[in-house]
Short mmCIF file of C-alpha atoms and ligand atoms in Angstrom, two decimals:
data_model
loop_
_atom_site.label_atom_id
_atom_site.label_comp_id
_atom_site.label_asym_id
_atom_site.label_seq_id
_atom_site.Cartn_x
_atom_site.Cartn_y
_atom_site.Cartn_z
CA MET A 1 -40.07 -63.13 -50.99
CA SER A 2 -38.01 -64.57 -48.41
CA ASP A 3 -39.01 -63.99 -44.98
CA GLN A 4 -35.72 -63.61 -43.41
CA PRO A 5 -35.64 -59.93 -41.96
CA GLU A 6 -34.03 -57.29 -44.00
CA PRO A 7 -30.20 -56.35 -43.28
CA PRO A 8 -29.62 -53.33 -41.53
CA ARG A 9 -28.95 -50.36 -43.64
CA PHE A 10 -25.99 -48.24 -43.81
CA TYR A 11 -25.31 -45.13 -45.62
CA VAL A 12 -21.84 -43.35 -45.21
CA THR A 13 -20.39 -40.03 -47.46
CA THR A 14 -17.80 -38.06 -47.83
CA PRO A 15 -17.76 -33.97 -48.57
CA ILE A 16 -18.18 -34.03 -52.50
CA TYR A 17 -14.27 -32.44 -52.95
CA TYR A 18 -13.82 -29.37 -55.14
CA VAL A 19 -12.66 -29.31 -58.23
CA ASN A 20 -10.72 -26.25 -58.09
CA ASP A 21 -7.67 -28.46 -56.23
CA VAL A 22 -6.29 -32.14 -57.01
CA PRO A 23 -7.02 -34.56 -54.70
CA HIS A 24 -4.26 -34.76 -51.78
CA ILE A 25 -3.95 -36.79 -48.86
CA GLY A 26 -6.41 -34.89 -46.92
CA HIS A 27 -9.39 -35.61 -49.26
CA ALA A 28 -7.93 -39.30 -49.08
CA TYR A 29 -7.74 -39.34 -45.41
CA THR A 30 -12.00 -38.71 -45.48
CA THR A 31 -12.25 -41.60 -48.24
CA VAL A 32 -10.44 -44.13 -47.10
CA ILE A 33 -12.09 -43.62 -43.62
CA ALA A 34 -15.34 -43.66 -45.28
CA ASP A 35 -14.20 -46.75 -47.40
CA ALA A 36 -13.36 -48.54 -44.61
CA LEU A 37 -16.61 -48.51 -42.28
CA ALA A 38 -18.51 -49.51 -45.67
CA ARG A 39 -15.75 -52.56 -46.01
CA TRP A 40 -16.85 -52.97 -42.28
CA HIS A 41 -20.45 -53.06 -42.87
CA ARG A 42 -20.10 -55.18 -45.70
CA LEU A 43 -18.07 -57.81 -43.39
CA LEU A 44 -21.55 -57.29 -40.64
CA GLY A 45 -23.70 -58.27 -43.90
CA HIS A 46 -25.25 -55.12 -43.73
CA ASP A 47 -27.10 -53.63 -46.75
CA THR A 48 -24.14 -50.75 -47.44
CA TRP A 49 -24.32 -47.68 -49.95
CA PHE A 50 -21.14 -45.48 -49.76
CA LEU A 51 -21.38 -42.11 -51.53
CA THR A 52 -18.45 -39.86 -52.61
CA GLY A 53 -18.48 -36.98 -55.42
CA THR A 54 -17.17 -34.01 -56.60
CA ASP A 55 -18.51 -29.73 -56.16
CA GLU A 56 -18.14 -28.65 -59.57
CA HIS A 57 -19.78 -25.06 -59.11
CA GLY A 58 -19.12 -21.88 -57.60
CA LEU A 59 -17.06 -18.90 -57.95
CA LYS A 60 -13.76 -20.85 -56.84
CA VAL A 61 -14.47 -23.81 -59.16
CA GLN A 62 -15.36 -20.79 -62.55
CA ARG A 63 -12.27 -18.92 -61.29
CA ALA A 64 -9.38 -21.97 -61.22
CA ALA A 65 -11.14 -22.59 -64.70
CA GLU A 66 -10.64 -18.28 -65.99
CA GLU A 67 -6.82 -19.18 -64.95
CA ARG A 68 -6.59 -22.13 -67.14
CA GLY A 69 -7.84 -20.66 -70.14
CA ILE A 70 -11.28 -23.05 -70.16
CA GLU A 71 -14.75 -23.62 -69.92
CA PRO A 72 -15.98 -24.61 -66.33
CA LEU A 73 -17.02 -28.18 -67.27
CA ALA A 74 -13.77 -28.83 -68.94
CA HIS A 75 -11.91 -28.57 -66.27
CA ALA A 76 -14.65 -29.99 -63.97
CA ASP A 77 -14.95 -32.84 -66.33
CA ALA A 78 -10.90 -33.24 -66.09
CA THR A 79 -10.25 -32.97 -62.03
CA SER A 80 -13.26 -34.82 -61.29
CA ALA A 81 -11.39 -37.81 -63.15
CA ARG A 82 -8.07 -37.21 -61.48
CA PHE A 83 -10.47 -38.18 -58.18
CA ARG A 84 -11.69 -41.20 -59.54
CA GLU A 85 -7.89 -42.28 -60.23
CA ALA A 86 -6.83 -40.98 -56.99
CA TRP A 87 -9.89 -43.76 -55.32
CA ALA A 88 -8.81 -46.50 -57.71
CA LEU A 89 -5.47 -46.36 -56.59
CA LEU A 90 -6.74 -46.32 -52.86
CA ASP A 91 -9.00 -49.38 -53.59
CA ILE A 92 -12.00 -47.05 -52.48
CA THR A 93 -15.00 -48.93 -53.09
CA TYR A 94 -17.47 -46.65 -53.41
CA ASP A 95 -21.21 -47.14 -55.01
CA ASP A 96 -22.10 -44.14 -56.52
CA PHE A 97 -19.39 -41.24 -57.33
CA ILE A 98 -22.07 -37.71 -58.16
CA ARG A 99 -20.95 -34.89 -60.22
CA THR A 100 -22.93 -31.57 -59.22
CA THR A 101 -23.15 -30.94 -62.73
CA GLU A 102 -25.13 -34.41 -63.81
CA PRO A 103 -28.66 -33.91 -64.46
CA ARG A 104 -29.99 -35.71 -61.77
CA HIS A 105 -28.26 -33.72 -59.37
CA ARG A 106 -29.84 -30.22 -60.93
CA ALA A 107 -33.31 -31.73 -60.54
CA ALA A 108 -32.92 -33.00 -57.10
CA VAL A 109 -31.55 -29.10 -56.04
CA GLN A 110 -34.39 -27.31 -57.49
CA THR A 111 -37.25 -29.96 -56.10
CA LEU A 112 -35.76 -29.28 -52.53
CA LEU A 113 -35.21 -25.07 -52.64
CA GLU A 114 -39.08 -25.52 -54.56
CA ARG A 115 -40.41 -27.19 -51.51
CA ILE A 116 -38.50 -25.04 -48.81
CA ARG A 117 -39.97 -22.11 -51.14
CA ALA A 118 -43.26 -23.66 -51.01
CA ASN A 119 -43.19 -24.10 -47.61
CA GLY A 120 -42.54 -20.21 -47.11
CA HIS A 121 -39.08 -20.38 -46.16
CA ILE A 122 -37.32 -18.19 -48.92
CA TYR A 123 -37.92 -14.93 -49.60
CA GLU A 124 -36.04 -12.31 -52.23
CA ALA A 125 -33.81 -9.28 -50.95
CA THR A 126 -30.38 -7.05 -51.11
CA TYR A 127 -27.24 -8.21 -49.80
CA ALA A 128 -23.92 -7.13 -49.08
CA GLY A 129 -21.71 -8.78 -46.89
CA LEU A 130 -18.11 -9.32 -47.20
CA TYR A 131 -17.01 -12.89 -48.89
CA CYS A 132 -14.49 -15.68 -48.71
CA VAL A 133 -14.28 -17.18 -52.68
CA ALA A 134 -11.98 -19.84 -50.75
CA CYS A 135 -14.68 -20.41 -48.36
CA GLU A 136 -17.78 -19.74 -50.48
CA ALA A 137 -18.79 -17.93 -47.65
CA TYR A 138 -19.71 -14.42 -46.41
CA TYR A 139 -18.23 -13.29 -43.39
CA ASN A 140 -19.46 -11.16 -40.23
CA GLU A 141 -16.84 -8.43 -39.84
CA ALA A 142 -16.14 -9.38 -36.33
CA ASP A 143 -15.11 -13.14 -37.67
CA LEU A 144 -12.05 -11.42 -40.00
CA VAL A 145 -8.74 -11.61 -38.58
CA ASP A 146 -7.07 -8.32 -39.17
CA GLY A 147 -10.24 -6.84 -40.00
CA GLU A 148 -9.43 -8.28 -43.75
CA GLN A 149 -9.12 -11.27 -44.08
CA CYS A 150 -11.13 -15.35 -43.80
CA PRO A 151 -10.12 -16.80 -40.81
CA ILE A 152 -9.73 -19.90 -41.90
CA HIS A 153 -7.88 -18.95 -45.60
CA LEU A 154 -6.28 -15.79 -44.09
CA ARG A 155 -6.96 -14.33 -47.58
CA PRO A 156 -8.65 -11.03 -47.96
CA VAL A 157 -12.35 -11.11 -47.74
CA GLU A 158 -14.07 -9.45 -51.37
CA HIS A 159 -17.39 -7.58 -50.61
CA LEU A 160 -20.51 -8.57 -53.12
CA GLU A 161 -23.48 -6.52 -53.00
CA GLU A 162 -26.31 -8.01 -54.80
CA ASP A 163 -30.08 -8.72 -54.93
CA ASN A 164 -30.47 -12.70 -54.29
CA TRP A 165 -32.89 -15.38 -52.84
CA PHE A 166 -33.19 -15.43 -49.05
CA PHE A 167 -33.48 -18.27 -46.44
CA ARG A 168 -35.41 -18.17 -43.27
CA LEU A 169 -32.71 -19.28 -41.79
CA SER A 170 -33.13 -17.65 -38.46
CA ALA A 171 -36.24 -19.19 -38.37
CA PHE A 172 -34.89 -22.66 -37.57
CA GLU A 173 -32.97 -22.12 -34.48
CA GLN A 174 -35.19 -23.41 -31.82
CA PRO A 175 -36.24 -26.56 -34.31
CA LEU A 176 -32.81 -26.65 -34.61
CA LEU A 177 -32.26 -26.69 -31.02
CA ASP A 178 -35.29 -29.11 -30.27
CA TRP A 179 -33.94 -31.51 -32.69
CA TYR A 180 -30.24 -31.91 -31.33
CA GLU A 181 -31.69 -32.32 -28.08
CA ALA A 182 -33.86 -35.03 -29.40
CA HIS A 183 -30.67 -36.67 -31.28
CA PRO A 184 -27.92 -36.18 -28.66
CA ASP A 185 -25.60 -38.38 -30.33
CA ALA A 186 -26.36 -37.07 -34.31
CA VAL A 187 -22.72 -35.04 -33.86
CA GLN A 188 -20.11 -36.93 -32.66
CA PRO A 189 -17.22 -36.39 -31.38
CA ALA A 190 -19.42 -34.55 -28.38
CA GLY A 191 -16.79 -31.40 -28.79
CA LYS A 192 -18.05 -30.85 -31.89
CA ARG A 193 -21.90 -31.14 -31.15
CA ASN A 194 -21.51 -28.62 -29.06
CA GLU A 195 -19.41 -26.16 -31.15
CA ALA A 196 -22.66 -26.64 -33.46
CA LEU A 197 -24.71 -26.21 -30.42
CA GLY A 198 -22.93 -23.01 -29.85
CA LEU A 199 -23.13 -21.94 -33.53
CA ILE A 200 -26.86 -22.07 -33.68
CA ARG A 201 -27.58 -20.38 -29.94
CA GLN A 202 -25.15 -17.68 -31.23
CA GLY A 203 -28.20 -16.67 -33.38
CA LEU A 204 -28.87 -17.45 -36.89
CA GLU A 205 -29.33 -15.39 -39.41
CA ASP A 206 -30.88 -15.21 -42.90
CA ILE A 207 -28.91 -16.60 -45.77
CA SER A 208 -28.41 -15.93 -49.04
CA ILE A 209 -28.68 -18.29 -51.35
CA SER A 210 -28.84 -17.00 -54.79
CA ARG A 211 -26.01 -15.51 -56.42
CA ARG A 212 -26.74 -13.19 -59.47
CA ALA A 213 -23.09 -12.28 -60.86
CA LEU A 214 -22.76 -15.86 -60.89
CA THR A 215 -23.61 -18.19 -63.93
CA TRP A 216 -21.82 -21.63 -63.02
CA GLY A 217 -24.25 -23.29 -61.28
CA ILE A 218 -28.10 -24.88 -61.10
CA PRO A 219 -30.54 -21.87 -61.78
CA VAL A 220 -33.01 -21.12 -59.24
CA PRO A 221 -35.83 -22.13 -61.11
CA TRP A 222 -38.53 -19.77 -60.63
CA ASP A 223 -35.87 -16.68 -61.50
CA PRO A 224 -33.86 -18.63 -63.83
CA ASP A 225 -31.35 -14.99 -64.08
CA GLN A 226 -29.83 -16.30 -60.81
CA VAL A 227 -28.54 -19.87 -59.98
CA PHE A 228 -28.20 -21.00 -55.96
CA TYR A 229 -25.52 -20.34 -53.56
CA VAL A 230 -22.76 -23.28 -54.22
CA TRP A 231 -23.31 -24.99 -50.44
CA TYR A 232 -27.05 -25.29 -50.90
CA ASP A 233 -26.05 -26.91 -54.29
CA ALA A 234 -23.19 -29.40 -53.12
CA LEU A 235 -25.63 -30.49 -49.42
CA THR A 236 -27.87 -31.67 -51.53
CA ASN A 237 -26.23 -34.24 -53.14
CA TYR A 238 -26.78 -36.69 -50.27
CA ILE A 239 -29.76 -36.66 -51.55
CA THR A 240 -29.53 -36.75 -55.05
CA ALA A 241 -27.70 -39.54 -55.27
CA ILE A 242 -30.51 -41.71 -53.53
CA GLY A 243 -33.20 -40.52 -55.56
CA TYR A 244 -34.67 -37.71 -54.09
CA GLY A 245 -37.53 -36.17 -55.83
CA GLU A 246 -37.39 -39.13 -58.26
CA ASP A 247 -37.44 -42.31 -56.44
CA GLU A 248 -39.73 -42.25 -53.02
CA GLU A 249 -39.12 -45.25 -52.25
CA ARG A 250 -35.34 -45.54 -52.17
CA PHE A 251 -34.54 -42.40 -50.92
CA GLY A 252 -37.19 -43.40 -47.96
CA ARG A 253 -34.85 -46.57 -47.74
CA TRP A 254 -31.59 -44.78 -47.22
CA TRP A 255 -32.57 -41.39 -45.52
CA PRO A 256 -32.20 -39.91 -42.67
CA ALA A 257 -30.14 -43.44 -41.60
CA VAL A 258 -26.81 -41.73 -43.25
CA HIS A 259 -23.35 -41.26 -41.43
CA HIS A 260 -22.15 -37.97 -43.06
CA LEU A 261 -17.91 -37.86 -42.42
CA ILE A 262 -16.80 -34.37 -42.90
CA GLY A 263 -13.32 -32.62 -41.83
CA LYS A 264 -14.11 -29.53 -39.05
CA ASP A 265 -13.53 -27.01 -40.68
CA ILE A 266 -17.10 -27.96 -43.04
CA LEU A 267 -19.08 -27.50 -39.46
CA ARG A 268 -21.19 -25.03 -39.55
CA PHE A 269 -22.68 -26.11 -43.03
CA HIS A 270 -23.47 -29.96 -42.08
CA CYS A 271 -24.18 -29.21 -38.78
CA VAL A 272 -26.39 -25.89 -38.67
CA TYR A 273 -27.47 -24.90 -42.50
CA TRP A 274 -27.96 -28.62 -43.82
CA PRO A 275 -30.65 -30.00 -41.07
CA ALA A 276 -32.24 -26.34 -41.43
CA MET A 277 -32.68 -26.77 -45.02
CA LEU A 278 -34.08 -30.22 -44.45
CA LEU A 279 -36.17 -29.02 -42.01
CA ALA A 280 -37.49 -26.31 -43.69
CA ALA A 281 -37.89 -29.20 -46.25
CA GLY A 282 -40.40 -31.35 -44.37
CA ILE A 283 -37.39 -33.55 -44.20
CA GLU A 284 -35.36 -35.26 -41.33
CA PRO A 285 -32.02 -34.22 -40.72
CA PRO A 286 -29.03 -36.74 -40.57
CA HIS A 287 -28.80 -39.37 -38.88
CA ARG A 288 -25.26 -38.87 -37.91
CA ILE A 289 -22.23 -36.47 -38.79
CA HIS A 290 -18.94 -37.47 -37.11
CA VAL A 291 -16.34 -34.33 -37.44
CA HIS A 292 -12.56 -35.56 -38.00
CA GLY A 293 -10.03 -32.98 -37.48
CA TYR A 294 -7.42 -31.33 -40.04
CA LEU A 295 -4.17 -33.74 -41.21
CA LEU A 296 -1.61 -31.33 -40.83
CA VAL A 297 1.56 -30.46 -42.27
CA GLY A 298 4.06 -29.14 -40.81
CA GLY A 299 1.69 -27.64 -37.96
CA GLU A 300 -0.28 -25.93 -40.78
CA LYS A 301 -3.80 -27.25 -42.97
CA MET A 302 -3.00 -28.52 -46.51
CA SER A 303 -3.63 -26.57 -49.49
CA LYS A 304 -3.05 -25.21 -53.25
CA THR A 305 -2.16 -21.50 -51.77
CA ARG A 306 0.21 -22.71 -49.22
CA LEU A 307 1.69 -24.64 -51.16
CA ASN A 308 2.39 -27.58 -48.42
CA GLN A 309 0.65 -30.82 -50.09
CA ILE A 310 1.30 -33.98 -50.31
CA PHE A 311 -0.27 -36.55 -52.83
CA PRO A 312 -1.86 -39.87 -52.22
CA ALA A 313 0.72 -41.37 -55.37
CA ASP A 314 3.61 -40.31 -53.51
CA LEU A 315 3.55 -42.22 -50.36
CA VAL A 316 1.36 -45.01 -52.27
CA GLU A 317 4.92 -45.50 -54.17
CA ASP A 318 6.78 -46.07 -50.80
CA PHE A 319 4.53 -47.56 -48.46
CA GLY A 320 2.04 -49.59 -51.17
CA VAL A 321 -1.99 -49.09 -50.68
CA ASP A 322 -1.85 -51.05 -47.24
CA GLY A 323 0.62 -48.95 -45.91
CA PHE A 324 -1.14 -45.64 -47.31
CA ARG A 325 -4.48 -47.15 -45.73
CA TYR A 326 -3.37 -48.37 -42.40
CA HIS A 327 -1.42 -44.89 -41.77
CA PHE A 328 -3.80 -43.14 -42.06
CA LEU A 329 -6.54 -45.17 -40.27
CA ARG A 330 -4.42 -46.12 -37.44
CA ASP A 331 -2.18 -42.52 -36.54
CA GLN A 332 -4.66 -40.03 -37.18
CA PRO A 333 -7.40 -40.87 -35.19
CA VAL A 334 -10.90 -39.68 -36.12
CA GLY A 335 -11.13 -35.73 -34.24
CA PRO A 336 -8.53 -34.55 -32.89
CA ASP A 337 -6.16 -32.94 -35.54
CA GLY A 338 -3.02 -34.97 -36.44
CA ASP A 339 0.35 -33.67 -37.95
CA PHE A 340 1.39 -35.72 -40.98
CA SER A 341 5.19 -37.28 -40.26
CA TYR A 342 7.47 -39.31 -42.58
CA GLU A 343 9.22 -40.92 -40.22
CA GLY A 344 6.03 -41.02 -37.81
CA MET A 345 4.63 -43.14 -40.82
CA VAL A 346 8.01 -45.12 -41.51
CA ALA A 347 8.01 -46.11 -37.85
CA ARG A 348 3.99 -47.42 -37.87
CA TYR A 349 4.49 -49.74 -41.64
CA ASN A 350 7.60 -51.21 -39.91
CA ALA A 351 5.82 -52.11 -36.21
CA ASP A 352 2.55 -52.86 -37.12
CA LEU A 353 2.49 -54.02 -41.02
CA ALA A 354 6.59 -55.27 -41.57
CA ASN A 355 6.93 -56.63 -37.72
CA ASN A 356 3.83 -57.57 -36.45
CA LEU A 357 1.93 -58.74 -39.28
CA GLY A 358 4.16 -59.81 -41.68
CA ASN A 359 6.69 -61.36 -39.15
CA LEU A 360 3.92 -63.59 -38.05
CA LEU A 361 2.45 -64.85 -41.40
CA SER A 362 6.07 -65.23 -42.12
CA ARG A 363 7.74 -67.26 -38.83
CA VAL A 364 4.38 -69.48 -39.55
CA ALA A 365 4.67 -70.59 -43.42
CA THR A 366 8.54 -71.30 -42.67
CA VAL A 367 7.90 -73.33 -39.85
CA VAL A 368 4.96 -75.31 -41.29
CA ALA A 369 7.03 -75.80 -44.17
CA LYS A 370 10.06 -77.45 -42.07
CA LYS A 371 7.81 -79.04 -39.89
CA CYS A 372 4.46 -80.43 -40.92
CA GLY A 373 5.38 -81.02 -44.80
CA GLY A 374 4.10 -77.49 -46.19
CA ILE A 375 0.40 -78.76 -44.62
CA GLY A 376 -1.35 -75.77 -42.13
CA PRO A 377 -2.71 -77.98 -39.17
CA ALA A 378 -5.91 -77.00 -37.37
CA PRO A 379 -6.15 -74.93 -34.48
CA ARG A 380 -6.97 -76.09 -30.62
CA PRO A 381 -10.48 -75.33 -29.54
CA ASP A 382 -9.05 -74.48 -26.28
CA SER A 383 -6.77 -72.80 -27.32
CA PRO A 384 -5.48 -69.93 -24.74
CA LEU A 385 -5.32 -67.74 -27.85
CA ALA A 386 -9.41 -67.96 -28.32
CA ALA A 387 -10.47 -65.70 -25.76
CA VAL A 388 -7.96 -63.25 -26.80
CA ALA A 389 -9.30 -63.64 -30.48
CA ALA A 390 -12.89 -63.04 -29.01
CA ASP A 391 -12.03 -60.00 -27.37
CA ALA A 392 -10.50 -58.49 -30.46
CA LEU A 393 -13.34 -59.10 -32.40
CA ALA A 394 -15.69 -57.65 -29.45
CA GLU A 395 -13.59 -54.60 -29.15
CA THR A 396 -12.50 -54.01 -32.78
CA ALA A 397 -16.40 -54.14 -33.64
CA ALA A 398 -17.41 -51.61 -30.75
CA ALA A 399 -14.39 -49.24 -31.90
CA TRP A 400 -15.98 -49.55 -35.98
CA ASP A 401 -18.98 -48.92 -34.79
CA ALA A 402 -17.88 -46.16 -33.25
CA VAL A 403 -15.74 -44.53 -36.32
CA GLN A 404 -12.65 -45.14 -34.30
CA PRO A 405 -10.55 -46.92 -37.09
CA SER A 406 -7.14 -46.16 -34.77
CA ARG A 407 -8.97 -48.15 -31.87
CA ALA A 408 -10.38 -50.68 -34.00
CA LEU A 409 -7.06 -51.47 -35.56
CA ASP A 410 -5.42 -51.23 -32.72
CA ALA A 411 -7.67 -53.77 -31.06
CA THR A 412 -7.28 -56.63 -34.48
CA TRP A 413 -3.45 -55.45 -33.92
CA ARG A 414 -3.34 -56.49 -29.61
CA LEU A 415 -4.12 -60.34 -31.14
CA ILE A 416 -1.51 -59.99 -33.58
CA ARG A 417 0.70 -59.37 -30.82
CA GLU A 418 -0.29 -62.13 -28.44
CA ALA A 419 0.23 -64.65 -31.41
CA ASN A 420 3.88 -64.03 -32.01
CA ALA A 421 4.01 -63.82 -28.60
CA HIS A 422 2.26 -67.45 -28.32
CA LEU A 423 5.36 -68.39 -30.49
CA GLU A 424 8.05 -67.07 -29.14
CA ALA A 425 6.45 -68.45 -25.52
CA HIS A 426 6.93 -71.93 -27.53
CA GLU A 427 9.66 -71.85 -30.08
CA PRO A 428 7.81 -74.20 -32.08
CA TRP A 429 10.55 -73.67 -34.82
CA LYS A 430 13.10 -75.53 -32.00
CA MET A 431 10.70 -78.24 -31.01
CA ASP A 432 10.38 -81.99 -33.68
CA PRO A 433 7.92 -82.35 -35.67
CA GLY A 434 4.53 -83.75 -33.86
CA PRO A 435 1.46 -82.69 -31.83
CA ALA A 436 3.33 -80.07 -29.93
CA VAL A 437 3.97 -77.84 -32.95
CA GLU A 438 0.97 -79.08 -34.87
CA ALA A 439 -0.79 -77.40 -31.65
CA VAL A 440 1.23 -74.01 -31.74
CA LEU A 441 1.08 -73.32 -35.42
CA GLY A 442 -2.69 -74.16 -35.74
CA ASP A 443 -3.36 -71.84 -33.21
CA ALA A 444 -1.52 -68.72 -35.09
CA LEU A 445 -2.60 -69.94 -38.35
CA GLU A 446 -6.47 -69.29 -36.75
CA VAL A 447 -5.26 -66.19 -36.02
CA LEU A 448 -3.74 -65.54 -38.60
CA ARG A 449 -7.10 -66.08 -40.56
CA ILE A 450 -9.25 -64.06 -37.87
CA VAL A 451 -7.34 -61.45 -38.63
CA ALA A 452 -7.35 -61.95 -42.08
CA ILE A 453 -10.95 -60.66 -41.68
CA LEU A 454 -10.53 -58.37 -38.90
CA ALA A 455 -8.13 -56.02 -41.09
CA SER A 456 -9.58 -56.41 -44.52
CA PRO A 457 -11.27 -52.72 -44.66
CA ALA A 458 -7.84 -51.47 -43.83
CA LEU A 459 -5.47 -53.37 -45.56
CA THR A 460 -7.34 -54.65 -49.43
CA ARG A 461 -4.04 -55.92 -50.78
CA ALA A 462 -2.01 -58.01 -47.91
CA ALA A 463 -5.63 -59.51 -46.02
CA PRO A 464 -6.89 -61.32 -49.01
CA GLU A 465 -3.17 -62.65 -49.82
CA VAL A 466 -2.74 -63.94 -46.26
CA TRP A 467 -5.75 -65.61 -46.78
CA THR A 468 -4.58 -67.08 -49.46
CA ARG A 469 -1.03 -67.91 -48.49
CA ILE A 470 -2.78 -70.18 -45.80
CA GLY A 471 -4.90 -72.07 -48.39
CA LEU A 472 -8.41 -70.89 -47.71
CA PRO A 473 -10.34 -70.54 -51.02
CA GLY A 474 -12.43 -67.21 -51.79
CA SER A 475 -11.75 -64.30 -50.10
CA PRO A 476 -11.72 -62.61 -46.13
CA THR A 477 -14.35 -59.28 -47.83
CA GLU A 478 -16.68 -62.69 -48.41
CA GLN A 479 -17.59 -63.56 -44.51
CA ARG A 480 -19.86 -62.50 -42.21
CA LEU A 481 -18.85 -61.27 -39.34
CA PRO A 482 -19.66 -61.94 -36.14
CA ASP A 483 -19.77 -65.68 -37.00
CA ALA A 484 -16.61 -66.46 -39.15
CA ALA A 485 -14.38 -65.09 -36.68
CA ALA A 486 -15.37 -67.43 -33.96
CA TRP A 487 -12.83 -69.17 -32.89
CA GLY A 488 -11.84 -72.80 -34.44
CA GLY A 489 -12.71 -71.61 -38.18
CA TYR A 490 -9.52 -72.91 -39.73
CA PRO A 491 -9.88 -76.20 -40.68
CA GLY A 492 -6.40 -77.59 -41.19
CA GLY A 493 -5.26 -79.97 -43.48
CA LEU A 494 -4.28 -76.58 -46.42
CA PRO A 495 -1.36 -75.92 -48.20
CA VAL A 496 0.60 -73.25 -46.34
CA GLU A 497 2.45 -71.02 -48.89
CA LYS A 498 5.92 -68.97 -48.23
CA GLY A 499 6.23 -66.52 -50.33
CA ALA A 500 8.13 -63.41 -49.98
CA PRO A 501 7.66 -60.74 -47.36
CA LEU A 502 4.37 -58.89 -47.69
CA PHE A 503 5.75 -55.93 -45.83
CA PRO A 504 9.47 -55.24 -46.68
CA ARG A 505 10.66 -53.15 -44.41
CA ARG A 506 10.86 -49.29 -45.27
CA ALA A 507 14.38 -47.54 -44.67
CA ALA A 508 13.73 -44.38 -42.60
CA ASP A 509 14.41 -42.13 -44.97
CA GLY A 510 12.08 -43.70 -47.72
N1 MSP B 601 -17.12 -28.95 -51.61
C1 MSP B 601 -17.06 -28.73 -50.12
C2 MSP B 601 -17.43 -29.70 -49.27
C3 MSP B 601 -19.18 -29.92 -50.04
S1 MSP B 601 -19.72 -30.83 -49.19
C4 MSP B 601 -22.09 -31.44 -49.36
C5 MSP B 601 -15.47 -28.93 -49.89
N2 MSP B 601 -14.50 -29.74 -50.25
S2 MSP B 601 -12.66 -29.46 -49.87
O1 MSP B 601 -12.72 -30.70 -50.98
O2 MSP B 601 -12.46 -28.07 -49.82
O3 MSP B 601 -12.97 -30.05 -49.04
C6 MSP B 601 -13.73 -30.87 -48.42
C7 MSP B 601 -12.86 -32.28 -47.04
O4 MSP B 601 -12.12 -32.94 -47.56
C8 MSP B 601 -12.68 -31.42 -46.10
O5 MSP B 601 -14.45 -31.42 -45.26
C9 MSP B 601 -12.07 -32.51 -45.03
O6 MSP B 601 -13.15 -33.80 -45.04
C10 MSP B 601 -11.22 -32.69 -46.45
N3 MSP B 601 -10.31 -32.52 -46.26
C11 MSP B 601 -9.67 -31.31 -47.62
N4 MSP B 601 -8.16 -30.86 -46.65
C12 MSP B 601 -7.76 -31.79 -45.24
C13 MSP B 601 -6.88 -31.34 -44.48
N5 MSP B 601 -5.58 -30.62 -44.43
N6 MSP B 601 -7.11 -32.54 -43.51
C14 MSP B 601 -8.12 -33.13 -43.30
N7 MSP B 601 -9.44 -33.25 -43.97
C15 MSP B 601 -9.23 -32.31 -45.35
O7 MSP B 601 -15.07 -28.27 -48.41
#
């Protein structure tokens, strides 16, 4: 046993993605943010757990399988594998990938709902309603567009009627309001919290949590002719994966200190239904729900039905994994909607990656080769860049902490820009070899070292490459913040390698 205090814990989740669709850049957006956050917290030495996975039950998936003429599980197997491939392509470092068709998940869902029933919050009744299969949700007539279309998918809803099990959601209106009052930061950003409160204040109706007409789902243990409503099944994944109902000690380690990342389309499920379900089971609601906007293509949300999807592999081919990750983290701030533009992606890649970071490395390596015999000098303790680096660290850390990757990378890149300006002001390439050149280059090498650490959550390839090229052993991901970013860590006396350009410039037409 060590007497070290235990490190803080960070548990981050993405939504689990429906397997009716293959991964597109909307899914990748959420997953890359979660991955970068997990990487940041690992740098801080936090005990980190990153969960993603696939949502495989429900009518929508059953119909997608029927269209292909295969069994739902065979369809789910194939599509779930596509998500894992996409995440491998994007260097996503999840700790666990959950599939809702796994036995561990079935057990957790049944345990949770048994518990809610034992607490008296589940009853049987007949339900008749208007259902959107794409949302897997019922709508009130008043919410429909043109009296018949789902407001999200703009497709006709269907009339469904059956005997179902109901969850007494109405009883949780006040408990939810009380909980949100006591936890004012639970939903981020604040506008989304207000949206959640608005939904609750409108009044909550009891909700049907089972389906008799459907077979593709998790059976209701006390009424096996029915399966659970897919959202109640899906939301439970967040606790299945950390041992709910199976390993209470493990569950207690990670819950409720979770950070859920979600798109704004699923706010109601995460900010109303999920905390209510948990309260009904006597479990604390999630610590944080971070809600981001839509990634729009041509002003519209990407979707299979609109045929406007863009797939990660297409962009990775043009921009590399780092170019992909950097663009979505830097240019699509968490919160508002953002329009995807290929031209914007090229401009950002050229400005920040090819010019700023790429140039800094290549200039430094070239001048070290010419003026210092290829051996990198140490930085000056009193460098004017030391204070800039300290500010960059503080701002970068605060922004990651606030789940604002765009601001975090902007703060890191300010340090790169300052280092380039420093080089331009001193023009070491025009100086004779000697202490003056060494001073300027040592400072720039130290900036590269610090940037390699701070940028590593975004640039999974280039950050270790910079690290190696300036002669450092190991990798930036093995460093511990904040100490590792303190000014003066570059020891000097290391071989600096010129190498090919890190980020070759891209033409605007791809
Ligand atoms: N299966 C449910 C979630 C269950 S979580 C317990 C689901 N899946 S989904 O595949 O349709 O989409 C899930 C998430 O993908 C969205 O909330 C969002 O995080 C991300 N996105 C899908 N399309 C997107 C955009 N066009 N833009 C941004 N994010 C998008 O809903």
